[in-house]
Coordinates of C-alpha atoms in Angstrom, one line a residue:
X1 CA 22.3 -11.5 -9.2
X2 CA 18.6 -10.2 -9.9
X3 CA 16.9 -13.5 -9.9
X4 CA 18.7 -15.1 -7.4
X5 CA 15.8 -15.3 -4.9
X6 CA 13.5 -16.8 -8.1
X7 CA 13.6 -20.9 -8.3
X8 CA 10.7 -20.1 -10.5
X9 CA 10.9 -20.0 -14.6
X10 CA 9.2 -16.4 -14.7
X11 CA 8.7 -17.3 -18.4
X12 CA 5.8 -19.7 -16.4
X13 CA 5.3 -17.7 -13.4
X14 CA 1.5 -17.7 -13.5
X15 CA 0.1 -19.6 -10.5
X16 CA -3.2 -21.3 -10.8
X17 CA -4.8 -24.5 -9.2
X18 CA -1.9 -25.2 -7.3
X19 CA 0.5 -25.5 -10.6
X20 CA 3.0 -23.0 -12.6
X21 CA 1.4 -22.1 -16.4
X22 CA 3.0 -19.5 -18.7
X23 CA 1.0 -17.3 -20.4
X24 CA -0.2 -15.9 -23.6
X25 CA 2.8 -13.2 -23.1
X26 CA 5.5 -12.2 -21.7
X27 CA 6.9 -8.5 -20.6
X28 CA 10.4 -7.4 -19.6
X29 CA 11.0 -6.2 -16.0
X30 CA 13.6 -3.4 -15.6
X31 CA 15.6 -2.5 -13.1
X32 CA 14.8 1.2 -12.6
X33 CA 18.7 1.7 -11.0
X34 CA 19.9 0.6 -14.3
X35 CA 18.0 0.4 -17.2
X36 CA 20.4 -2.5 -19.2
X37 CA 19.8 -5.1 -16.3
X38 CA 16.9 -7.1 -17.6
X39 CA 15.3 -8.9 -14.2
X40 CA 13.5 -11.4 -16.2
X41 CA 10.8 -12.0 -18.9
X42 CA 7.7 -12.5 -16.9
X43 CA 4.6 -14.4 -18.5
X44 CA 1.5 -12.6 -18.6
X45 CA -2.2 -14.3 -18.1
X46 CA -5.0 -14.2 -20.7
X47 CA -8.6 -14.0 -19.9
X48 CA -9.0 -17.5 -19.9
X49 CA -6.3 -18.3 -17.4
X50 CA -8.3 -15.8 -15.2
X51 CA -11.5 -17.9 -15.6
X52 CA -9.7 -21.0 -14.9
X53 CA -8.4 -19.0 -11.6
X54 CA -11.6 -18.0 -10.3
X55 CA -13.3 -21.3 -11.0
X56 CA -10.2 -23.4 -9.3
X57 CA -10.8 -21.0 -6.0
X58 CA -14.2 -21.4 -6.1
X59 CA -13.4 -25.3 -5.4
X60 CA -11.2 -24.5 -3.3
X61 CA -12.7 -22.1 -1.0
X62 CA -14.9 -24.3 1.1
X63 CA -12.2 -26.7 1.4
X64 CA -9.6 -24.0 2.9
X65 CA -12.3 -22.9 4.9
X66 CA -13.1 -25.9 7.1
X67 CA -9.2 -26.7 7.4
X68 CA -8.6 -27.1 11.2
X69 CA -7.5 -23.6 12.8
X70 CA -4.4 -24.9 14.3
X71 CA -2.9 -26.0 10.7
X72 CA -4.1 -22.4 9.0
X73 CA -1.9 -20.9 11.8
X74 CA 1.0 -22.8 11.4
X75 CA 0.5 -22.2 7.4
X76 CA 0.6 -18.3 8.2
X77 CA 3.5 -18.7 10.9
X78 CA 5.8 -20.3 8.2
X79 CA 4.9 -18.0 5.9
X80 CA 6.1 -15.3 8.3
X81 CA 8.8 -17.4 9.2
X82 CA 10.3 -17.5 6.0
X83 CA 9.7 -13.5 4.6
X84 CA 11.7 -12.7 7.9
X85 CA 14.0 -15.0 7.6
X86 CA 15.0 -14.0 4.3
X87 CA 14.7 -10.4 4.3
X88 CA 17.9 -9.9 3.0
X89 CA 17.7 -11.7 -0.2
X90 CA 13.9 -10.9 -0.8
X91 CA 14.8 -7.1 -0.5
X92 CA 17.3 -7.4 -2.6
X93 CA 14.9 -8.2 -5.5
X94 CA 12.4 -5.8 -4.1
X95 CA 14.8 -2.7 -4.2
X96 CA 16.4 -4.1 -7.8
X97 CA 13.0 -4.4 -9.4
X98 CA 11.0 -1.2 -7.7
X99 CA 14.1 1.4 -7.2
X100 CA 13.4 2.0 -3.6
X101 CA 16.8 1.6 -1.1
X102 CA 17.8 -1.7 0.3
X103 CA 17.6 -0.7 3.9
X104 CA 13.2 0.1 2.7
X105 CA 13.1 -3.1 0.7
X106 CA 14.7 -5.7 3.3
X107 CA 12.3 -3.7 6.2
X108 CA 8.7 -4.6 3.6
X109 CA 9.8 -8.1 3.2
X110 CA 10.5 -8.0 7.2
X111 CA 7.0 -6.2 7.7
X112 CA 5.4 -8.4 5.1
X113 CA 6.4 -11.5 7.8
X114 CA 5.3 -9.6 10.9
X115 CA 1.4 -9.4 8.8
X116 CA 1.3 -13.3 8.2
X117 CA 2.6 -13.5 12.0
X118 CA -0.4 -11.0 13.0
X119 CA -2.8 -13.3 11.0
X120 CA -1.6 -16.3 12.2
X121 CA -2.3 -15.6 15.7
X122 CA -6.4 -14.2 14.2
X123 CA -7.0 -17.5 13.2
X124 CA -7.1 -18.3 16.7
X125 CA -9.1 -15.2 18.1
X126 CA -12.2 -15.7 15.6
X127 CA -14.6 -15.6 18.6
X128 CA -18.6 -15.5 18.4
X129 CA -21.0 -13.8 20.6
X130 CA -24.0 -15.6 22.4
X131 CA -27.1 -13.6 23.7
X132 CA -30.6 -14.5 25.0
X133 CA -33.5 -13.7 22.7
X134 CA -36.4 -11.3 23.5
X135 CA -38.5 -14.6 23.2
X136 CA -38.4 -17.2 25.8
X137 CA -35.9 -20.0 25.0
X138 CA -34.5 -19.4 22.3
X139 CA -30.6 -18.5 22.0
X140 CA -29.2 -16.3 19.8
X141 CA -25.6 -17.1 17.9
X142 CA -23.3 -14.9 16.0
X143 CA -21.0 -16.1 14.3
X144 CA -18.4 -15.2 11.0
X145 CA -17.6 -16.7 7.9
X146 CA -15.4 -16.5 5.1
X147 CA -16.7 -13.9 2.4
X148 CA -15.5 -16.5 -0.4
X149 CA -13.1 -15.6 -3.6
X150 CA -11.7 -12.7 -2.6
X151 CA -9.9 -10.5 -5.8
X152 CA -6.8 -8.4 -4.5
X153 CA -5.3 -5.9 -6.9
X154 CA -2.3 -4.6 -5.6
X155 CA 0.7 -1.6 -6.4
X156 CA 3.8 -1.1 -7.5
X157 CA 5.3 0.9 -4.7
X158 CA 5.4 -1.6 -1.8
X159 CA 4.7 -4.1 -3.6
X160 CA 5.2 -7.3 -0.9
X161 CA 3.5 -5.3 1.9
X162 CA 0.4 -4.0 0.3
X163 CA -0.3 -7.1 -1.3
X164 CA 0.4 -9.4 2.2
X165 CA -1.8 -6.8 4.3
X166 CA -4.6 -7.8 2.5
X167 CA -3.9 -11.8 1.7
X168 CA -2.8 -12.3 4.9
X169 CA -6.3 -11.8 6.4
X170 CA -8.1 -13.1 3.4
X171 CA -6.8 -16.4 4.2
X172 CA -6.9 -16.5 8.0
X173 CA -10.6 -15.7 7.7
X174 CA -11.0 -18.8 5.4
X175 CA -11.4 -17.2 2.1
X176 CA -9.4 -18.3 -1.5
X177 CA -7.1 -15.6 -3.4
X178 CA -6.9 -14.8 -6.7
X179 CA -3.7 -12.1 -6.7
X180 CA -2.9 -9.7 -9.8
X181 CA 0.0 -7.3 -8.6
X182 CA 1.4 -4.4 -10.5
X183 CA 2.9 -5.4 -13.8
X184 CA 6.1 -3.1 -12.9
X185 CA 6.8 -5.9 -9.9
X186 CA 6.0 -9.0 -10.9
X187 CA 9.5 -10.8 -9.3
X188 CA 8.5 -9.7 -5.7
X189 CA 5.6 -11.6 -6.6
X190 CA 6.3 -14.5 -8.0
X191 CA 8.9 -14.5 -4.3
X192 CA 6.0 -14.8 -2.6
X193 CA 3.9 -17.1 -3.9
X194 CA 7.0 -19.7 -4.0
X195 CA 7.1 -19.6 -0.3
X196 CA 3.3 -19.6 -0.2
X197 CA 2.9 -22.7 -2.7
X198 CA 5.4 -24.8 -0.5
X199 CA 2.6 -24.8 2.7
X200 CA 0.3 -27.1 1.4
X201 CA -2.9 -25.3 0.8
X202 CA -5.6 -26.8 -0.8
X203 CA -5.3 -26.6 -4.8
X204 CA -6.5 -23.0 -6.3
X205 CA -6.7 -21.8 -2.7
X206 CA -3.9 -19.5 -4.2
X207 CA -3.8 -17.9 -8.0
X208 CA -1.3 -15.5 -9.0
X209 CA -2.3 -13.5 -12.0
X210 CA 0.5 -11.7 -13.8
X211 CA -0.4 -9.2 -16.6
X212 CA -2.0 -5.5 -17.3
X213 CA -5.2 -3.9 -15.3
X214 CA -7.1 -3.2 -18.5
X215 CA -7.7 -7.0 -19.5
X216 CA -6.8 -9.1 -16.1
X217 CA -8.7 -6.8 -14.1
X218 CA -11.5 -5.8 -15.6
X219 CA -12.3 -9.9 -16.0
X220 CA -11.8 -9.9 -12.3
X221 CA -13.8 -6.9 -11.4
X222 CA -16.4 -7.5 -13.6
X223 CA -17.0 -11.4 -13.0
X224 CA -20.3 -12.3 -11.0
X225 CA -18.1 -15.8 -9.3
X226 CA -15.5 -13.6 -7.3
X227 CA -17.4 -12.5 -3.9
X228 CA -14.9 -9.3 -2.6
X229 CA -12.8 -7.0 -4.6
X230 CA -9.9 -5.7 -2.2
X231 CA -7.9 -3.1 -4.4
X232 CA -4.9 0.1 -3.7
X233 CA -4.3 2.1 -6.4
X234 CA -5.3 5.5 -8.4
X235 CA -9.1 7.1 -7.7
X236 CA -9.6 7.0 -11.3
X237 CA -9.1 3.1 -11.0
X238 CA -11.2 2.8 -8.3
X239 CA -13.7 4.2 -9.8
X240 CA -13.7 1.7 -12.1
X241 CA -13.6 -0.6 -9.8
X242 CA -16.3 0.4 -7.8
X243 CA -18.7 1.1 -10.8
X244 CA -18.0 -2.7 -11.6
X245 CA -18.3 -4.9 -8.8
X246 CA -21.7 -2.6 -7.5
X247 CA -24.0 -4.2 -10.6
X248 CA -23.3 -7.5 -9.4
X249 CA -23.6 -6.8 -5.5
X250 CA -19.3 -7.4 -4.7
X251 CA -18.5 -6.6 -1.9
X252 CA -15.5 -3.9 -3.0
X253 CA -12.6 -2.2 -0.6
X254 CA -10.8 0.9 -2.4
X255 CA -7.9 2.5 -1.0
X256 CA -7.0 4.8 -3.3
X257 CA -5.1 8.1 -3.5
X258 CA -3.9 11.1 -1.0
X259 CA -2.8 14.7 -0.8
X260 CA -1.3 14.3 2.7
X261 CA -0.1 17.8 4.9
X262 CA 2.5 18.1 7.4
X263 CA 1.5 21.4 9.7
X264 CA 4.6 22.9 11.4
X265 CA 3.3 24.5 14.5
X266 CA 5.3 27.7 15.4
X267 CA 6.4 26.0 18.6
X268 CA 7.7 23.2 16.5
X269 CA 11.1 21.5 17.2
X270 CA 13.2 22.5 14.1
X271 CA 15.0 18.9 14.1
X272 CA 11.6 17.2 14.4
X273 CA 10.5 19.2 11.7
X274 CA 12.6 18.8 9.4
X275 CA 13.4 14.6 10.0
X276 CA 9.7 14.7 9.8
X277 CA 9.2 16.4 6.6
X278 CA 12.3 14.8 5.2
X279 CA 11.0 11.3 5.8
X280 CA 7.5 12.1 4.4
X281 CA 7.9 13.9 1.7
X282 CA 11.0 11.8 -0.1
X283 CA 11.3 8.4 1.8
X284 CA 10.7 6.0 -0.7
X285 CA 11.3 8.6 -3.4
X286 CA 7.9 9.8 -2.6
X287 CA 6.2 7.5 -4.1
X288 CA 3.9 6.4 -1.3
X289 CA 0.0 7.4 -0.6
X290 CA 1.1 8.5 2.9
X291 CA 4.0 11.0 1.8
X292 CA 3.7 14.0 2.7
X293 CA 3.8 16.5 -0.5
X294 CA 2.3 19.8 1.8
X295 CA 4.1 21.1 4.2
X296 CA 1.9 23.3 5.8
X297 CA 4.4 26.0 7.8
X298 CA 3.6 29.2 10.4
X299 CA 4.5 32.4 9.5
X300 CA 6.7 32.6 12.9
X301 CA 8.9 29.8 11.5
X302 CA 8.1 29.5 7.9
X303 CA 12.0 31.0 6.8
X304 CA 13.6 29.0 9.3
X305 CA 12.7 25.4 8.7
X306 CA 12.8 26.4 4.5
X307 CA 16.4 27.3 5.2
X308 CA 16.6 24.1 7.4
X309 CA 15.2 21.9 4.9
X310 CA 17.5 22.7 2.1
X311 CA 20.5 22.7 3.8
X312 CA 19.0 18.7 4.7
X313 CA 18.1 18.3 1.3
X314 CA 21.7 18.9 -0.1
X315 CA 23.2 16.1 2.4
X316 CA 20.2 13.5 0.6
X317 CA 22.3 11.4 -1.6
X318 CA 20.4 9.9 -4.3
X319 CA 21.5 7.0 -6.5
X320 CA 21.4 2.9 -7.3
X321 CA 19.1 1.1 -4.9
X322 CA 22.0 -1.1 -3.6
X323 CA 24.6 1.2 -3.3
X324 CA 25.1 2.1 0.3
X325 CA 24.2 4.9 2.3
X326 CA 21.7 6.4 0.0
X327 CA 18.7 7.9 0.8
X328 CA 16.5 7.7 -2.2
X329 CA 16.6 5.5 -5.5
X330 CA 15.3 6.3 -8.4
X331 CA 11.3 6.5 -9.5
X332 CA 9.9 2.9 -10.6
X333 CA 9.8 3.8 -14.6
X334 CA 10.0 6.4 -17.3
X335 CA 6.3 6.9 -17.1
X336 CA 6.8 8.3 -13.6
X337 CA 10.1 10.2 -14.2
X338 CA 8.1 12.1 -17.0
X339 CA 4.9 12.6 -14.9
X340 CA 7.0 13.7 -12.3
X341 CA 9.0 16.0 -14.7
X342 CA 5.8 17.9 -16.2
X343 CA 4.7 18.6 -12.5
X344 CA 8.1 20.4 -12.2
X345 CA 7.4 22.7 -15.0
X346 CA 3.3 23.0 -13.6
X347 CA 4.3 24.2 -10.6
X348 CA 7.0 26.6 -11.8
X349 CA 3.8 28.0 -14.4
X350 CA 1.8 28.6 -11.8
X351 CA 4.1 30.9 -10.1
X352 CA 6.2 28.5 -7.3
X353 CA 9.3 29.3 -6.5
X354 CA 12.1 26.6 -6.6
X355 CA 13.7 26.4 -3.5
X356 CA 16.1 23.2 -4.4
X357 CA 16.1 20.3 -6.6
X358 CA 13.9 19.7 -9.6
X359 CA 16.1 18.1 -12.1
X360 CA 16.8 14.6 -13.5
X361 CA 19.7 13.4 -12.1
X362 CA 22.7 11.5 -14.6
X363 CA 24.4 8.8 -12.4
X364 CA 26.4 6.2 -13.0
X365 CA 24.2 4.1 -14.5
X366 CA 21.6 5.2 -16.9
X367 CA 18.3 5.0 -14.3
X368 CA 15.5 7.2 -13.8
X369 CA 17.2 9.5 -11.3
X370 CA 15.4 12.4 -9.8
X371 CA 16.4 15.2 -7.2
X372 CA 14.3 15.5 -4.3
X373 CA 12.5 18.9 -4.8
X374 CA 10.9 21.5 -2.5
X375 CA 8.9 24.3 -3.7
X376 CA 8.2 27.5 -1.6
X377 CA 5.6 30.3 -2.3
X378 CA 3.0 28.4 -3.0
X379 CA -1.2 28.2 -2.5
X380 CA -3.5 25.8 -1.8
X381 CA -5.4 25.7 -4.8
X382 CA -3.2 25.3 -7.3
X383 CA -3.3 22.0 -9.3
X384 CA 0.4 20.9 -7.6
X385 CA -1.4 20.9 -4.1
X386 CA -4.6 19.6 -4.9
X387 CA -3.9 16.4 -7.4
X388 CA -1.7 13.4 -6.1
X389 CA 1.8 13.5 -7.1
X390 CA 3.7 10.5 -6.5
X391 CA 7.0 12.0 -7.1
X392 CA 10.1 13.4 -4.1
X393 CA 8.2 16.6 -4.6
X394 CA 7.0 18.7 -1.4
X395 CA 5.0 22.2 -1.9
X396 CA 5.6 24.5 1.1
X397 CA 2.2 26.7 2.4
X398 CA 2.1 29.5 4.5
X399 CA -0.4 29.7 7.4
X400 CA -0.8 32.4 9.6
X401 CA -2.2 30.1 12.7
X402 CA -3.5 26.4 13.9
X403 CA -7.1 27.5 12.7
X404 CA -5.8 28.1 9.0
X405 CA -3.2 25.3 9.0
X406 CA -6.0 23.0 10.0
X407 CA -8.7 24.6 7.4
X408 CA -6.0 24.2 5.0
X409 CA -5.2 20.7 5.6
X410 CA -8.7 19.9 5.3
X411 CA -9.3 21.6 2.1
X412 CA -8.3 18.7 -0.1
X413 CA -10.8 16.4 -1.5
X414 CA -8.6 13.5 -0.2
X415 CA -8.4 12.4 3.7
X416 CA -5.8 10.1 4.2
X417 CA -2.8 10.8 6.9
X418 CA -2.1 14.4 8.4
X419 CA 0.4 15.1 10.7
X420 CA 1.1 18.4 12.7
X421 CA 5.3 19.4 14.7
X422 CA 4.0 21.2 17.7
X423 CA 5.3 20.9 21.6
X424 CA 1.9 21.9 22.4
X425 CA -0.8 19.4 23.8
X426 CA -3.5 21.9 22.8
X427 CA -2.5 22.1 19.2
X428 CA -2.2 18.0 18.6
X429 CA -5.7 18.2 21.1
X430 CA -7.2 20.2 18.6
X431 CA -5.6 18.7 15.5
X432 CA -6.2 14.9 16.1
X433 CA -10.3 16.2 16.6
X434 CA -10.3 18.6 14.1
X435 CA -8.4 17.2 10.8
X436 CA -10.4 15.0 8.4
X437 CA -8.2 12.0 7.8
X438 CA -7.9 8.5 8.6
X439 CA -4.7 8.6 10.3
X440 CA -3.1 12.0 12.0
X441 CA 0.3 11.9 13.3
X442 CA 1.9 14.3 15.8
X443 CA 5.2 14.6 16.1
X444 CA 6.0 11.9 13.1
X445 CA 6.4 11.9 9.7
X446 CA 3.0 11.0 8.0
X447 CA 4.2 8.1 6.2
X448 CA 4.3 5.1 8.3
X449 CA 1.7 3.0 10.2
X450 CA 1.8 -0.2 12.5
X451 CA 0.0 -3.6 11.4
X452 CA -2.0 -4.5 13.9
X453 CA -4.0 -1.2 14.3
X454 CA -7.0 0.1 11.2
X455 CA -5.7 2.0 8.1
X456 CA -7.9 4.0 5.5
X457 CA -9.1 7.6 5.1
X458 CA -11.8 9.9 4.2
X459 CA -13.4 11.5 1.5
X460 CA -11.7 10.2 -2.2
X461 CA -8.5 8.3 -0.3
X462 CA -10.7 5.3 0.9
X463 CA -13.9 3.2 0.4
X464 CA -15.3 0.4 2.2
X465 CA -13.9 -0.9 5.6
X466 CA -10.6 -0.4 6.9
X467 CA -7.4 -2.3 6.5
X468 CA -5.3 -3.9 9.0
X469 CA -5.8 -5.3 12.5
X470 CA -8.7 -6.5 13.4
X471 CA -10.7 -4.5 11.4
X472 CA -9.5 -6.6 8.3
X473 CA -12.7 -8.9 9.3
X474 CA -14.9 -6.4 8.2
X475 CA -14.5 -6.8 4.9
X476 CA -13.5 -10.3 5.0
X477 CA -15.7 -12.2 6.7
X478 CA -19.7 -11.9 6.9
X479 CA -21.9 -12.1 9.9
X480 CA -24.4 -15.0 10.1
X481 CA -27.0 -15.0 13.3
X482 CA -28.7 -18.0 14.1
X483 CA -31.4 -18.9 16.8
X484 CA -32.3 -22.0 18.1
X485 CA -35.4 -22.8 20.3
X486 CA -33.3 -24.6 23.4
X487 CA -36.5 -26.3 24.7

């Protein structure tokens, strides 16, 4: 049943120059759900393999580049075509490998079609702009071109949609890909690049580089022939990333980590609220950069929506990642159960009080199972609300008014997504100016965004130009003027 979707050896799941290699390794992936189910033994690149990628896209590139627009589209459209089209089976593997819910994985495979859709349709749109110069007769043309080899390091936790947000535009703008994904997800992967290696691209257009961060990508990061570095993962990561690719003038696009708040208003609708919060804070088992881990309540209503989130919070019915009607899955490994764990006890030390949850669950079948967990009592500065927890953990705050909820959201060194429950225009007025994120949401859970519109933050959550939409070019393309005397 796990490999199923797979017609690919993942013993020789390495994609480079058009052709399936194995590699010097290979690593086991687990099914989080249940920890005897085996999803395969996936080969893992060595630094050669990621020379031979980059040099095979650096042929490439120019190649893919002038391919007529129409046949790029079409490429992109049947990629689309085919992620929607089997969003069933494809989420399957997506939930069994990562842990989150069917119902989330079938809707990324489904999103991850709508992006190469999206990008299709850009191939088309890539207009220039014409002026007069300030001297007689001469024109003025601006124009775009591909950046080049683009490097795209992608995560675990939405693993097919992270990583197509940013190929998708890399190749409608012309460039070649050299893809290394998180080592926990490598089957949703390899998926992808199956459907991707049936449309004909030129040879080493496409690479797919399976293995660990510390030797894969620091070869990538650090190597003078790749032209843009597109990475999503931890600040400390993108640090690195960043420190590497600046010596040698890359052009480098961090998205990185968050410490998002939810602000209920005290003229908040409870339900709102609470499906808001709910959503946010454990969708996904909370392992998502837009979750929102503060919930940021008025005094007015602070006891009520507490009482109204734990009484939600008992009806949230955690278990196996296919099993039906379940809310939330288990964590992607014992890494993260344990991190998770040790937050627990942190935020119980520094004086929280435990309003539900904040135990590892036993379920049927041995997985890494945790309750969804809501402290109350809680302040600001403490270490639980100021460092990224990637866990179904939510710290409530108490705020006496919109001026404090909003100088409390602020006071974070991330910038992200914030999102405020009020009925009142003037409150989301004054939030959407006032709160230093990327995204704001009113009256919606702070996890979830649309495709075809800019994503990124402030402060330590993002670097370099946005993601998404039409923005995407920004980093992916580069702007060439030329003049030309007319007579």
């Amino acid at each position: 049943m796990s490999t199923q979707a797979l017609k690919q050896d993942p013993s020789k799941a390495l994609y480079i120059n058009g052709e399936w290699q194995a590699g010097s390794d290979t690593v086991d992936n687990i099914n989080p759900s249940d920890t005897s189910e085996n999803l395969g033994e996936f080969a893992q690149a060595s630094t050669d393999q990621v020379k031979d990628a980059i040099a095979a896209a650096r042929l490439a590139q120019p190649k893919w580049e002038a391919t007529p627009l129409e046949k790029k589209k079409s490429i992109l459209q049947a990629i689309g075509d085919e992620l929607i089209a089997r969003c069933d089976e494809l989420g399957t593997l997506l939930s069994l490998e990562e842990g989150k819910p069917f119902a989330e994985g079938r809707g990324e495979i489904y999103r991850a079609g709508q992006f190469f859709h999206y990008y299709a349709a850009e191939v088309l749109r890539q207009m220039g702009d014409l002026a007069d110069s300030v001297r007689p007769g001469v024109k003025v043309e601006v124009t775009r071109e591909a950046v080049g080899v683009v490097a795209i390091i992608s995560p675990w936790n939405f693993p097919t949609a992270t990583a197509v947000w940013k190929i998708a535009p890399a190749l409608a703008f012309g460039n070649s890909v050299i893809w290394k994904p998180a080592n926990l997800t490598p089957a949703s992967a390899v998926a992808l690049v199956e459907i991707i290696h049936r449309q004909g691209l030129p040879e080493g257009t496409f690479n797919l580089l399976l293995g660990g961060g510390s030797s894969l990508g620091d070869t990538l990061i650090h190597s003078k022939e790749i032209d843009a570095v597109s990475f999503t993962g931890s600040v400390p990561t993108g640090r690195k990333v960043a420190a590497a690719t600046a010596p040698n003038f890359v052009r480098c696009q961090l998205e990185m980590g968050s410490k998002n708040a939810l602000v209920i208003a005290d003229d908040a609708d409870m339900q709102i609220a609470v499906d808001a919060a709910i959503a946010g804070a454990f969708g996904g088992s909370g392992q998502k950069c837009t979750a929102s881990s503060r919930l940021i309540v008025m005094d007015s209503v602070h006891d009520a929506f507490v009482e109204a989130m734990v009484e939600r919070m008992k009806t949230l019915k955690v278990g196996h990642a296919l099993d039906d009607g379940i809310f939330m899955g288990p964590v992607v490994d014992d890494k993260q159960l344990a991190a998770n764990m040790d937050w627990v006890e942190k935020a119980k030390q520094s004086g929280a009080n435990l309003a539900y949850g904040g135990e590892r669950l036993q379920m049927q079948h041995d997985g890494y199972y945790m309750a969804p967990t809501l402290f109350t009592d809680t302040d600001n500065s403490w270490d639980i609300n100021q460092e990224e927890v990637f866990a179904p953990l939510a710290c409530v705050i108490r705020a006496k008014d919109l001026e404090e909820a909003i100088a409390l959201t602020n006071d974070t060194r991330f910038g992200l997504t914030g999102g405020i429950i009020t009925q009142s225009l003037r409150n989301s007025a004054l939030f959407k100016e006032q709160v230093q994120a990327g995204c704001v949401m009113v009256n919606l859970a702070t996890a979830g965004t649309d495709y075809h519109v800019p994503f990124g933050g402030r402060k330590e959550s993002s670097f370099g130009p946005r993601e998404q939409g039409q923005y995407a070019k920004e980093f992916y393309t580069i702007v060439k003027t030329a003049y030309q005397k007319a007579y």
